[in-house]
Amino acid sequence: MVILAGFAIGIIMAVYIAWPWIKVYMEGDEIAVDIGFSGSPGSFAQDDELGELYSQRDAARTAIEELEFDLKSGTLSNEDFDELKGNYEAKADSILKQIDDKEKGAWQDSEIEKQIMELRQGVACFCPECGGKCREDDKFCVQCGASL
Amino acid sequence: MAEIGYIVLILALVSSLYSIVALVIGTRLNHHLLRDSGRRAFLAACALVSIAAAILWYAIFAHDFQFAYVSLYTRTDMSWIYLLSCFWAGHAGSLLFWVWLITVLGAIVVIRSKSEHVKELMPYFSAVVMGTVAFFLILMVFEPSSSPFNINAIVPPEGNGLNPMLDNIGMIIHPPPLFIGYAGFTIPFAFAIAAMITKKLDNQWVKTIRSWTLLSWLMLGMGIVVGMWWAYVELGWGGFWAWDPIENSSLMPWLMGTAFLHTIIIQSRRGMLKIWNIVLIVLTFTLCIFGTYMNRSDLLRSVHNYRLQDLHWYFLPFMAIVLIGSFGLLYYRRRYLKSESQLDSFVSKETSFLLNNILLVGSTLIVFVLSLWFAFSGWFARNMSWLHIEQTTVEPTKYNQIVVPIFLILFLLIGICVFLGWRKTSSKKLIRNFLVPAIVALTVCVLLAILGPREWYALTLFPLCAFVAATHLQAWYREARARHKMKGVNYLRAIGGLILSNRPRYGGMLVHFGIVLLAMGIIGSSVFDTKDLINLPVGSSMTVQGYNLEYEGLSDEQTPSKYIVTATLDVKIGGKLVGKLTPQRRWSTGWEKPVTEVAIRTTLKEDLYIILEEWDDESAWFSVLVNPLVVWMWIGGGVILLGGLIAYWPDQRKQRGTD
């Protein structure tokens, strides 16, 4: 009786845990295995850097808001407020400039990646007349209308 | 039934181990099915541990004495409420209770995780939680003394019952919050490890764990305060804290957790102390585990100790894995943990938090060393006999001499920090803000010198309490006045509005205020308590510390489970009867030693605390204690709970910048 109960609980547990595979088997889908990371390590590093800059920008913005509250609540004198606010505004400017540069770089990178992706996804040939991009199953050039 | 419980524990262990492997490999390989299966194994392990807990509870309520644990801690004549508490009365049951709480809290986090950031951390978070669960399950499955499902070879007709000392409401309200606190600290620890593995070490994970940390800290704190109350009303020695290893084992993670709770505020607001925060949460979690090891193994000599010899082989490797793994990972990820800001000024909230951290961590370290001194000194005595160190435990007075001064500096810091702003505070403004609290403290000092006790500690400690209370009241008043002027609402609504607008700040201030009340109670009852041993013939009276006590006589009563002897005393003040006190001595069936039930008359000013010591036909001996201000400790505990709940309540503010 005890063994039976333990066995039953074990079976229920095993079915519940293995359910993703059972479901795939029953529905006849292929098991999706994606080994490794998608995307290049470079783009991850760039995302991290940008993320850090965004975080620093938000921190500087919050700092300025909090300084204003401290001035109003009487913990900060006018002189200290001016000095600290000036420091944080200068810091925020520098961060915003870095963000601009990174975003431009990221946009250029993403344009290049987009073009590579297009090439990989189906740009299989070029028009012999105008040199425009075309797909393998195109009968006419989409740009000049020449027969392919 | 016990066998099923044991099988369920084994299945839970298998499920938790599989979950770790499936989650880690599934996430590394981006194998969705494996990861999904790992998540299911996590939930299955949680469900199986819950089934094991349900089996034990069922066995307790069904008086199934086939379970060795049930026959050891219950009797058939126990009320349901005490039967409920028998679950955590022993070593094995309390381990199951602890691991069950971890699975419940872990499952809540996993099921409720909605934001993308939290979802990314979930696989590793779940793996760490399952690692902790697996540790407890291994202990229960493989260590016979730790299994709640051991079977009696011969089923006894009746159980031993709960130790009479535990036959108190404290048994129901003290361990659960304590264990929620211990189990709760697994959550921020698991988040910290997950954040390090995934490199998601921005300030988001710290914001995510804030409420879990606060809840764990609050529950652990409540467990400690309720434990103090229980010791006070039950143990019959008139005190509430004896620096016993079991008390220290809950205090150490609480102190470390307090430091962590403060520094995560700095990280979430200023992006500083990122490495330090990881260190603190790893140590807090380890101390939760270490406390259990300290009290259940044969490491120390304590009245609470279970002295189980084989626990070293489980606890020490687990703690080593936690510490080496966490700090190794921390070293490996150190470049992702760079500070985003720097200290703008030494006169700032950041500095006060840093100082508070040094003091809290320092005091934890001291309590750690003193608690383990029995083990350390034993090692020195055996291996370095030329040092002439004898194996000994540390007396409570030593703790008081070393730790209490640190707590007093911390207490002063609570008063100072309320007027410190983030980044920088102008010195002139700061001095002006402290003017009123300083005058209040001085006034209290002068009044005490004229009217009350003139000992140096009274003239310093009570003014210190007054100073801290005044700083908080002044800060609250000024901010309420500002809101009253700006919004045109009355003061009551302004105070309510302030709390609603920034719950963490004002909840925190209330917690600090509760600590002031707690400190008042501790100082009053520790420094100004009196104790008299008196002999009263039946019908006679005696005046002790202003109380006229008239002894009416003894009565005895036999209940199905107890034999109770009760003495009745009339308490009069200035000739007026103010109450009757009935101290008792109780003998429980099956237990040789009697238990003292003290009689307490509580007022806001002091407690009259009477213990029935000895008696004969003509007279009785009583210990009469007068403990000033004790009730303020329990009121302070309530205020801390209220403040903690206010701070815990989700903050709806859209904008920051008002703390």
Coordinates of C-alpha atoms in Angstrom, one line a residue, chain A residues 2 5-6 9-10 13 16-17 19-21 24 31-36 48 55 62-63 65-67 69-70 73-77 80 83-84 88 91, chain B residues 3-4 7-8 11 15 18 29-31 33-34 36-37 40-41 43-44 48 269-270 340-341 344 419 421-426 429 433 478 656-658:
Chain A
V2 CA 2.8 2.4 1.0
A5 CA 1.1 5.4 -2.8
G6 CA 4.8 6.4 -3.2
I9 CA 3.1 10.2 -6.3
G10 CA 6.3 9.6 -8.1
M13 CA 5.5 14.1 -10.3
Y16 CA 4.2 16.8 -14.5
I17 CA 8.0 17.5 -14.8
W19 CA 5.1 17.4 -19.5
P20 CA 6.9 19.8 -21.9
W21 CA 8.4 16.8 -23.7
V24 CA 5.8 18.1 -27.9
I31 CA 12.3 20.1 -30.1
A32 CA 13.8 23.5 -30.4
V33 CA 17.4 23.5 -29.3
D34 CA 19.4 26.7 -29.6
I35 CA 22.9 26.1 -28.5
G36 CA 24.8 29.2 -27.5
D48 CA 25.7 47.0 -21.4
S55 CA 21.4 54.4 -15.4
T62 CA 17.3 62.1 -9.5
A63 CA 20.2 63.7 -7.7
E65 CA 15.6 66.6 -7.9
E66 CA 16.7 65.5 -4.4
L67 CA 19.0 68.4 -4.0
F69 CA 14.1 68.9 -1.9
D70 CA 17.0 69.1 0.5
S73 CA 13.5 71.0 3.7
G74 CA 16.4 73.0 5.2
T75 CA 19.2 70.4 5.2
L76 CA 21.2 72.3 2.5
S77 CA 22.3 75.9 2.4
D80 CA 26.0 74.1 -1.0
E83 CA 27.8 74.0 -5.8
L84 CA 26.4 70.5 -5.8
Y88 CA 25.6 67.2 -11.1
K91 CA 28.1 65.4 -14.9
Chain B
E3 CA 6.8 5.8 5.2
I4 CA 4.8 7.9 2.7
I7 CA 9.1 8.7 0.3
V8 CA 7.7 12.2 -0.4
L11 CA 10.9 12.6 -4.2
S15 CA 12.9 16.9 -7.9
Y18 CA 16.8 17.7 -11.1
L29 CA 21.9 26.1 -23.7
N30 CA 18.7 28.2 -24.2
H31 CA 16.8 24.9 -24.3
L33 CA 11.8 22.5 -22.9
L34 CA 14.6 21.7 -20.4
D36 CA 10.4 24.7 -18.6
S37 CA 10.8 21.2 -17.1
R40 CA 8.0 22.5 -13.2
A41 CA 10.4 20.4 -11.0
L43 CA 7.1 23.7 -8.3
A44 CA 6.8 19.9 -7.9
L48 CA 6.0 17.7 -2.4
R269 CA 19.4 55.6 -4.8
R270 CA 23.0 56.3 -5.5
E340 CA 28.1 54.8 -10.0
S341 CA 28.6 57.7 -7.6
D344 CA 30.1 64.1 -2.0
F419 CA 18.4 65.4 9.7
G421 CA 20.3 64.7 3.6
W422 CA 21.6 62.6 0.8
R423 CA 25.0 63.8 -0.7
K424 CA 25.6 66.7 1.6
T425 CA 24.1 68.5 4.6
S426 CA 25.1 72.1 5.4
K429 CA 21.6 73.9 9.1
N433 CA 18.1 71.4 13.5
R478 CA 8.5 70.2 10.3
R656 CA 11.5 59.8 -6.3
G657 CA 13.3 62.6 -4.6
T658 CA 11.3 63.1 -1.5

